XYZ file of C-alpha atoms in Angstrom:
452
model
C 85.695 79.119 28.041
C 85.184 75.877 27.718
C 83.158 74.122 24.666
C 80.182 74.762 24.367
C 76.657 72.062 23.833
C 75.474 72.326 20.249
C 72.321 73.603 22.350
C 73.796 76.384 24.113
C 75.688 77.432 20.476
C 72.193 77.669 18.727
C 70.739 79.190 21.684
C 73.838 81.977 21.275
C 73.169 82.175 17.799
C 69.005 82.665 17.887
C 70.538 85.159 20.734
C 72.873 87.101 18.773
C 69.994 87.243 15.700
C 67.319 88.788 17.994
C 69.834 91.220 19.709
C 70.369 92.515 15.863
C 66.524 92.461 14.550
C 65.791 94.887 17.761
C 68.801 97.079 16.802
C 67.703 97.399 12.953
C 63.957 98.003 14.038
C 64.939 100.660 16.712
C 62.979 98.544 19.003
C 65.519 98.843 21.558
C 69.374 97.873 22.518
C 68.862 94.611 22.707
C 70.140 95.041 25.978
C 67.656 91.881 27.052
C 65.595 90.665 23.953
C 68.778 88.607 23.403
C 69.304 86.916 27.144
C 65.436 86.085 26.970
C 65.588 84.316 23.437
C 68.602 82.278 24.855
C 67.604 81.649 28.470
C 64.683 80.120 27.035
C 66.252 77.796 24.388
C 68.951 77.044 26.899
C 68.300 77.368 30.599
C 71.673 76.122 31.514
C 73.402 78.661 29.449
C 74.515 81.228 31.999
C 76.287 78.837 33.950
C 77.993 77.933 30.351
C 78.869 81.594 29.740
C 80.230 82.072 33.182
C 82.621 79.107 33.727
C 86.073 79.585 34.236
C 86.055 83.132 34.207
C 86.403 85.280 37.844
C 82.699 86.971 38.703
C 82.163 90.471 40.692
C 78.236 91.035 41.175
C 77.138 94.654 42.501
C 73.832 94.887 44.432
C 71.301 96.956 46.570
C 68.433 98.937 46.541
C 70.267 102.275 44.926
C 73.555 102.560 43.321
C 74.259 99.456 41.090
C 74.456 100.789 37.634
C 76.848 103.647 38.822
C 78.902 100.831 41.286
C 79.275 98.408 38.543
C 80.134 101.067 36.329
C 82.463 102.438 38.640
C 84.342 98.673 39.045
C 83.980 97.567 35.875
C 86.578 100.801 34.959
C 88.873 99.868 37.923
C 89.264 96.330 36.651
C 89.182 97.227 32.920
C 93.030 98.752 33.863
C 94.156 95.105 34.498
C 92.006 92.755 32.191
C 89.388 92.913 29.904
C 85.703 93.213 31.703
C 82.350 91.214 30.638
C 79.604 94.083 31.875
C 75.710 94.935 31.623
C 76.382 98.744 30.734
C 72.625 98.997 30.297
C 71.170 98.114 33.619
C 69.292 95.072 32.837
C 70.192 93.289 35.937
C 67.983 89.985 36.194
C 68.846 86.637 34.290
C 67.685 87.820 30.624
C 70.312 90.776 30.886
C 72.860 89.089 32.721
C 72.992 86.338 29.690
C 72.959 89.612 27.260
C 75.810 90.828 28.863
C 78.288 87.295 28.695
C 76.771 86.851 25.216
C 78.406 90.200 24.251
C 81.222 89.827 26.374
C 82.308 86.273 24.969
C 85.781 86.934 24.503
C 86.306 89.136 27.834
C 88.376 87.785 30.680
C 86.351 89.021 33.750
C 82.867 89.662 34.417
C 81.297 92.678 36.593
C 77.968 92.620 37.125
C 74.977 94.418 38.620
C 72.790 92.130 39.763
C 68.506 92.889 41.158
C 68.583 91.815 44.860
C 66.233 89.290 44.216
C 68.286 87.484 41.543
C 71.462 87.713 43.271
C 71.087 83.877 45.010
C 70.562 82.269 42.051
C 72.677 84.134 39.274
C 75.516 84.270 42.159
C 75.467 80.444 42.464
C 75.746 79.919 38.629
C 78.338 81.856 37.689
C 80.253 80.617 40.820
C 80.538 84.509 42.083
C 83.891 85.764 43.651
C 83.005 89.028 44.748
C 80.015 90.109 46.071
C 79.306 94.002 46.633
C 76.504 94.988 49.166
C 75.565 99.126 48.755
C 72.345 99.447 51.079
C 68.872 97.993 51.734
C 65.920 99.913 51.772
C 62.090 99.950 50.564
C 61.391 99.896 46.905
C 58.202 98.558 44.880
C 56.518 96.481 47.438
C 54.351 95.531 44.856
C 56.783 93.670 43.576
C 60.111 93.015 46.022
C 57.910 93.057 49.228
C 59.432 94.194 52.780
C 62.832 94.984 52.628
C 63.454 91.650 55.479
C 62.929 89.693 52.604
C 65.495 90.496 50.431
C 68.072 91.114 53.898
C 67.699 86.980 54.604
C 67.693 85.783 50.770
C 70.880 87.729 50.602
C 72.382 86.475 53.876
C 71.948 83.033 52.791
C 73.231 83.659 49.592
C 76.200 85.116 52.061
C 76.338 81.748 54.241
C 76.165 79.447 51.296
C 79.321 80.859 50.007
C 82.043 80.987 52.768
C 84.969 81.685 50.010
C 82.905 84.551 48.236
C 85.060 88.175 48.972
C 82.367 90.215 50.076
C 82.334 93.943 49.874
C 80.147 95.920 52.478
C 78.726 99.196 53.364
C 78.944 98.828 57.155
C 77.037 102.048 57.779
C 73.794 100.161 56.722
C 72.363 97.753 59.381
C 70.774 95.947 57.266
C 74.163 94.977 54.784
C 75.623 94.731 58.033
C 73.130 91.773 58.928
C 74.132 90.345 55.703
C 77.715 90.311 56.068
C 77.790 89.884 59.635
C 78.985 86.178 59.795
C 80.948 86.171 56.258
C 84.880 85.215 57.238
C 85.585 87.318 54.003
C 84.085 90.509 54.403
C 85.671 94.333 53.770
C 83.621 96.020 55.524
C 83.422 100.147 54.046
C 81.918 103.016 55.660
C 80.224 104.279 52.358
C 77.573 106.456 54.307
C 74.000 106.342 53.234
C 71.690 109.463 54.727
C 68.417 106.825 54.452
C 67.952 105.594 58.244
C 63.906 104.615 58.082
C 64.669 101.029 56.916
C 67.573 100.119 59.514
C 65.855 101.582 62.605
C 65.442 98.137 63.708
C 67.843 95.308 63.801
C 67.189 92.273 61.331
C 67.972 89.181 63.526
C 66.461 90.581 66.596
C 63.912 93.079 65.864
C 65.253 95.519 68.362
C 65.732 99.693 68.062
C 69.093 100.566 66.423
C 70.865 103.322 67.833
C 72.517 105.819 65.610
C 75.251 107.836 66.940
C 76.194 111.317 65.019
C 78.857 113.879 65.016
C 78.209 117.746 65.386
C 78.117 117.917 61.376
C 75.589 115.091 61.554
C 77.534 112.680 60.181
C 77.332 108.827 61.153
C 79.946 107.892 64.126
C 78.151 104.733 65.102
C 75.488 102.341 65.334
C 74.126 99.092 68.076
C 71.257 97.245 68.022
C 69.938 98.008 72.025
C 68.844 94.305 72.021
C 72.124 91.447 71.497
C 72.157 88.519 69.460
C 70.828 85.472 70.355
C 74.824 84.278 71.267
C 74.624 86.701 73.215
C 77.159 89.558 70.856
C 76.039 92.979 70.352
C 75.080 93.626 67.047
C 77.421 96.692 66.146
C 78.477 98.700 63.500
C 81.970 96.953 62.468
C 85.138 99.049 62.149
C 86.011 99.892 58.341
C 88.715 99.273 56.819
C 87.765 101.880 53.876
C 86.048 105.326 54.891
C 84.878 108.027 52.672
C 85.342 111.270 54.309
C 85.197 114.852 53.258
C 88.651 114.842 52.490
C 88.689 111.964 50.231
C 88.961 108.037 50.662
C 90.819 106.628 54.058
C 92.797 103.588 52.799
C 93.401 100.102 55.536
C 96.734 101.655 56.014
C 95.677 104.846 57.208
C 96.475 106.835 53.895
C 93.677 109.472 52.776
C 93.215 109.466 49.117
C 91.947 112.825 47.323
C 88.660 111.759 45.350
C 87.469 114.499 42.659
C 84.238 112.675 41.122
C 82.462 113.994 37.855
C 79.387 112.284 39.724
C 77.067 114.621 42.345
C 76.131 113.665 45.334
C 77.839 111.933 48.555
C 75.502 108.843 47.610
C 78.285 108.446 44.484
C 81.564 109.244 46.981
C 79.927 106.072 48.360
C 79.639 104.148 45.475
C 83.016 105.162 44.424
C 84.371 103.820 47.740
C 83.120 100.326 47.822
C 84.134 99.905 43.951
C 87.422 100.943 44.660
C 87.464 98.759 47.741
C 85.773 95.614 45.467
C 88.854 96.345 42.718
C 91.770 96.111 45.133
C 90.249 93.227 46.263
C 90.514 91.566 42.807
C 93.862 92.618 42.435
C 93.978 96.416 40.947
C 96.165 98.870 42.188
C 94.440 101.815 44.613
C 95.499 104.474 42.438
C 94.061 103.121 39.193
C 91.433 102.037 40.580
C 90.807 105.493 42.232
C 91.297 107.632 38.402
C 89.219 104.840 36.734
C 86.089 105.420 39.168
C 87.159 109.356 38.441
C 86.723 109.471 35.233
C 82.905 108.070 35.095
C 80.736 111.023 33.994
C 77.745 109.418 33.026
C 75.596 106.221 33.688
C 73.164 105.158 31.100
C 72.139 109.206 30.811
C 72.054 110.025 34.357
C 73.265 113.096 35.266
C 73.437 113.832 31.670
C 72.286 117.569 30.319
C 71.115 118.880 27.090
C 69.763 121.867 25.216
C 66.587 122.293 24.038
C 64.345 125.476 23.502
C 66.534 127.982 25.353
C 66.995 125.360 28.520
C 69.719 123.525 29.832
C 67.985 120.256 31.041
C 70.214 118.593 33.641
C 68.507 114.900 34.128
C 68.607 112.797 37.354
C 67.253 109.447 38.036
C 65.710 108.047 40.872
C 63.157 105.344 42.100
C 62.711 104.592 45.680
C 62.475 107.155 49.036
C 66.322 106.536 49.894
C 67.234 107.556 46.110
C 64.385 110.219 45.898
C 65.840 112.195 48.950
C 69.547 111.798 47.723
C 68.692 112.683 44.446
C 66.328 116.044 46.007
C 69.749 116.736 47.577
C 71.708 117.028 44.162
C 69.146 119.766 42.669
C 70.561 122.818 41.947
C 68.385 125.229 44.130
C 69.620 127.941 41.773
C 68.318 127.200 38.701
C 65.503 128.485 36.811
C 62.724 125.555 37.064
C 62.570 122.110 38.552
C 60.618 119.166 36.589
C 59.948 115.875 38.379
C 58.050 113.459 36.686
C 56.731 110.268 37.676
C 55.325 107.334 36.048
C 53.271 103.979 37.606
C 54.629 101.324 35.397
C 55.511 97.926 36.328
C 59.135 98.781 35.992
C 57.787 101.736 38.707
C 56.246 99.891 40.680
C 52.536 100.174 39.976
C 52.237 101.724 44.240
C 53.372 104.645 44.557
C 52.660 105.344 48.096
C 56.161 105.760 48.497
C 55.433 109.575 47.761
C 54.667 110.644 50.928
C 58.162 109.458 52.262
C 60.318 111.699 50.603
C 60.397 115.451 51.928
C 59.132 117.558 49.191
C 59.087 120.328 51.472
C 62.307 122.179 51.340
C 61.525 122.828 47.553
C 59.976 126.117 48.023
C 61.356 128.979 45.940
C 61.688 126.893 43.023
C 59.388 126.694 40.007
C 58.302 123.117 39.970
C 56.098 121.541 37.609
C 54.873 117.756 38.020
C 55.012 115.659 35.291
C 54.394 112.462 34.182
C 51.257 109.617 34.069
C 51.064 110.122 37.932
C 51.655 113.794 38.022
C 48.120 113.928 39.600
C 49.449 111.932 42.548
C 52.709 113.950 42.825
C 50.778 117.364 42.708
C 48.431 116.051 45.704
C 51.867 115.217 47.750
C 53.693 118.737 46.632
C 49.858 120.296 48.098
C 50.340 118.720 51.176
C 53.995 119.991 51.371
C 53.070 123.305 50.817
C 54.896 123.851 47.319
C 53.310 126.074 44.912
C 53.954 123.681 41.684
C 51.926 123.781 37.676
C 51.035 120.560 36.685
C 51.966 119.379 32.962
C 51.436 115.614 32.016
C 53.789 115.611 28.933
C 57.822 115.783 30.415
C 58.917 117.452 27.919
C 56.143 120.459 27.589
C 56.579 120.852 31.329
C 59.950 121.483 30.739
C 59.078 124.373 28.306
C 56.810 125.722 31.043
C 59.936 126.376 32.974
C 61.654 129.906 32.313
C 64.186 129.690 29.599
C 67.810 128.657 31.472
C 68.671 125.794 33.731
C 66.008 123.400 34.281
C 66.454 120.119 36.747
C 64.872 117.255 35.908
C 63.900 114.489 38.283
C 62.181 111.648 37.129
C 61.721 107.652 38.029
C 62.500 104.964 35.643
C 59.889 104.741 33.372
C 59.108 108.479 33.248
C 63.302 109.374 32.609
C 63.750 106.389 29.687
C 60.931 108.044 28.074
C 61.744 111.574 28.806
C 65.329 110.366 27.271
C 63.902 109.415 23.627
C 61.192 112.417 23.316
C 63.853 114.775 23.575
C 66.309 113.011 21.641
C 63.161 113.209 18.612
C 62.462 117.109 19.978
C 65.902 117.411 18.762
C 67.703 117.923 21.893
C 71.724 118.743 21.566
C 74.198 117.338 23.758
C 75.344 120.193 26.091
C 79.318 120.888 26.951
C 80.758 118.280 29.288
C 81.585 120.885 32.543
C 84.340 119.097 34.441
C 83.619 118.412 38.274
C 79.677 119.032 37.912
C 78.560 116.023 37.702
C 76.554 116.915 33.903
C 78.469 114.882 31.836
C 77.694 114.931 28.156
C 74.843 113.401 26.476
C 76.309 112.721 23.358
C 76.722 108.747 24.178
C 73.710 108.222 25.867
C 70.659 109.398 23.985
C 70.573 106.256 22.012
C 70.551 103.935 24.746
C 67.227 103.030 25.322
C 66.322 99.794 25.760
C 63.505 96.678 25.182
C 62.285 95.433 28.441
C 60.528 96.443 31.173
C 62.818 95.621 34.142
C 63.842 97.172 36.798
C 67.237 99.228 37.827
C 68.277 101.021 40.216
């Protein structure tokens, strides 16, 4: 890195100082106190931290943190990696993460969709990874269409930017579509509602399925204005039940500690995005292997008799993947959601997700909006208790396993009253997808933004 302005050094230091007053205080992680401090003494600084230094950004509605955690192991087997571990993914975290990451030779970021234009264009990105486009917090992101043509231009206004995507979204697909540097990845994604209609014509798209149900193919019914047929692309990468089909035709064995086909997905495209920037396939595929934990997700402790396994989700698409990962065996089921601004304050979003194949469990909503959640489990048919407090729902559950479902706000603070309950890091159990807590309990942070 080059030298640096005698403003952008005191807006480092002032950085560095804040970042270590909300440590002492247990404010937070300083995971964005910092990047605000400095982003407002120096608005030029993130192109500063950035320069010279190659730039992978992660992005979509569901799946960054994991993704970029995912990559950022791939590449850390070839060079060292800049990174926002934490999830704060706008400009204030961003900054946190190159301030911390100084000395580090690459940077892998996740990236909000709506910051991706600007923060792409400062730090001069190389590789850009697209994971899906669906609804989330219209109060604040409005229609998904929005965010599909920021992100295409983004796209066009880069022609030597790598980009990574999940052709089995039409909407990525939109985004990609004229990029002479795509990889294009059939990741999967089981969330159809937001690409039933094509983005540059407005059209039905047509989703073709195998016996199993699985995604074959896709066309918009209505072409292009040029006349092409808007089309699912062929892949070069394909996750599969049998692992991850290389360009060459090879099938690579995956065995994630993640749940979920959502995270066979995420693996793919990071392991796709790292040979891209020059990692070897196999690395890259133990690296993304050996993640068993993102910021406390999927994470399980013990407390009062109950093994509390904890998943995170925010948005229909990640609701219903993340209603696919609960154990239907277990002894209760918690979900708990909150209104926040981080939330999104509208939580109308409810009455997309199918709550209905939930009977048998004992379910208890939680949470400042457990009100609304109980009125959408009544209409589903699912005998549930309701318990405002998280954690006191979760003693209402029988003693054993317990799942616990919760949104953002609702899960960070579910996270810190246990960790003062006295909750106890449970034994990692390889291939589940748990993880251990023991790293993650202290991890909470000082800002209100979003993640996915």
């Amino acid at each position: 890195m080059s030298r640096m302005s005698l403003r952008s050094r005191l807006a480092c230091r002032a950085a560095d100082l804040a970042t270590w007053a909300s440590r002492k205080t247990g404010r937070g992680a300083g995971g964005m106190i910092g990047g605000l401090v400095a982003g407002a003494i120096d608005p030029d600084l993130l192109a500063q931290l950035g320069q010279g230094r190659p730039c992978a950004i992660v992005t979509g509605t569901n799946g960054k943190s994991t993704t970029t955690r995912m990559l950022a192991e791939a590449v850390r087997t070839r060079r060292t990696v800049a990174t926002n571990e934490g999830g704060d993914n706008m400009d204030a975290g961003v900054i946190s993460a190159l301030l911390a990451g100084r000395d580090r030779e690459t940077l892998v970021l996740e990236v909000d969709e709506l910051h991706v234009p600007s923060i792409a264009d400062r730090l001069n990105c190389d590789t850009l990874v697209l994971l899906n486009l669906s609804r989330d917090q219209l109060d604040r992101v409005g229609e998904i269409t929005k965010i599909e043509r920021s992100l295409r231009a983004c796209v066009e206004a880069r022609p030597d930017m790598t980009v990574i995507a999940n052709c089995d979204d039409a909407q990525v697909t939109s985004v990609a579509w004229d990029c002479p540097n795509v990889v294009w990845v059939s990741a999967g994604g089981s969330w159809a509602g937001d690409s039933a209609s094509c983005p540059r014509t407005g059209g039905a798209v047509i989703r073709e399925t195998d016996d199993a149900g699985h995604l074959v193919d896709w066309y918009a019914v209505k072409p292009l204005p040029t006349g092409r047929e808007f089309r699912r692309p062929t892949p070069e990468w394909v996750i599969g039940p049998d692992g991850l089909t290389t360009p060459d035709g090879d099938v690579l064995p995956m065995q994630l500690k993640l749940p979920g086909d959502a995270n066979r997905g995420n693996a793919a495209e990071a392991i796709a995005a790292a040979v891209a920037m020059g990692v070897d396939r196999t690395d890259a595929l133990a690296a993304v292997e050996r993640v068993d934990s993102v910021a406390g997700r999927y994470s399980t402790v013990e407390i009062d008799g109950r093994r509390v396994h904890m998943l995170l989700a925010k948005n229909p698409a990640g609701w219903q993947e993340a209603l696919s990962m609960v154990d239907r065996s277990a002894d209760g089921l918690v979900i708990s959601v909150n209104g926040q601004v981080a939330d999104g304050e509208d939580l109308s979003w409810l009455w997309d997700v199918r709550f209905e194949n939930l009977g048998g469990l004992h379910v208890v909503a939680a949470g400042e909006r457990g009100t609304d959640l109980g009125v959408r489990l009544g209409y589903a048919g699912i005998t549930h208790e309701l318990v405002a407090d998280t954690v006191e729902a979760i003693r209402h559950c029988p003693p054993g396993r317990v799942e616990v479902l919760a949104n953002y706000t609702a899960f960070r603070d579910l996270r810190r009253a246990l960790d003062r309950a006295g909750a106890q890091p449970a034994a990692t159990t390889t291939g589940t997808g748990t993880g251990t807590a023991a790293a993650d309990t202290t991890a909470t942070t000082d800002r209100g933004e979003t993640h996915e």
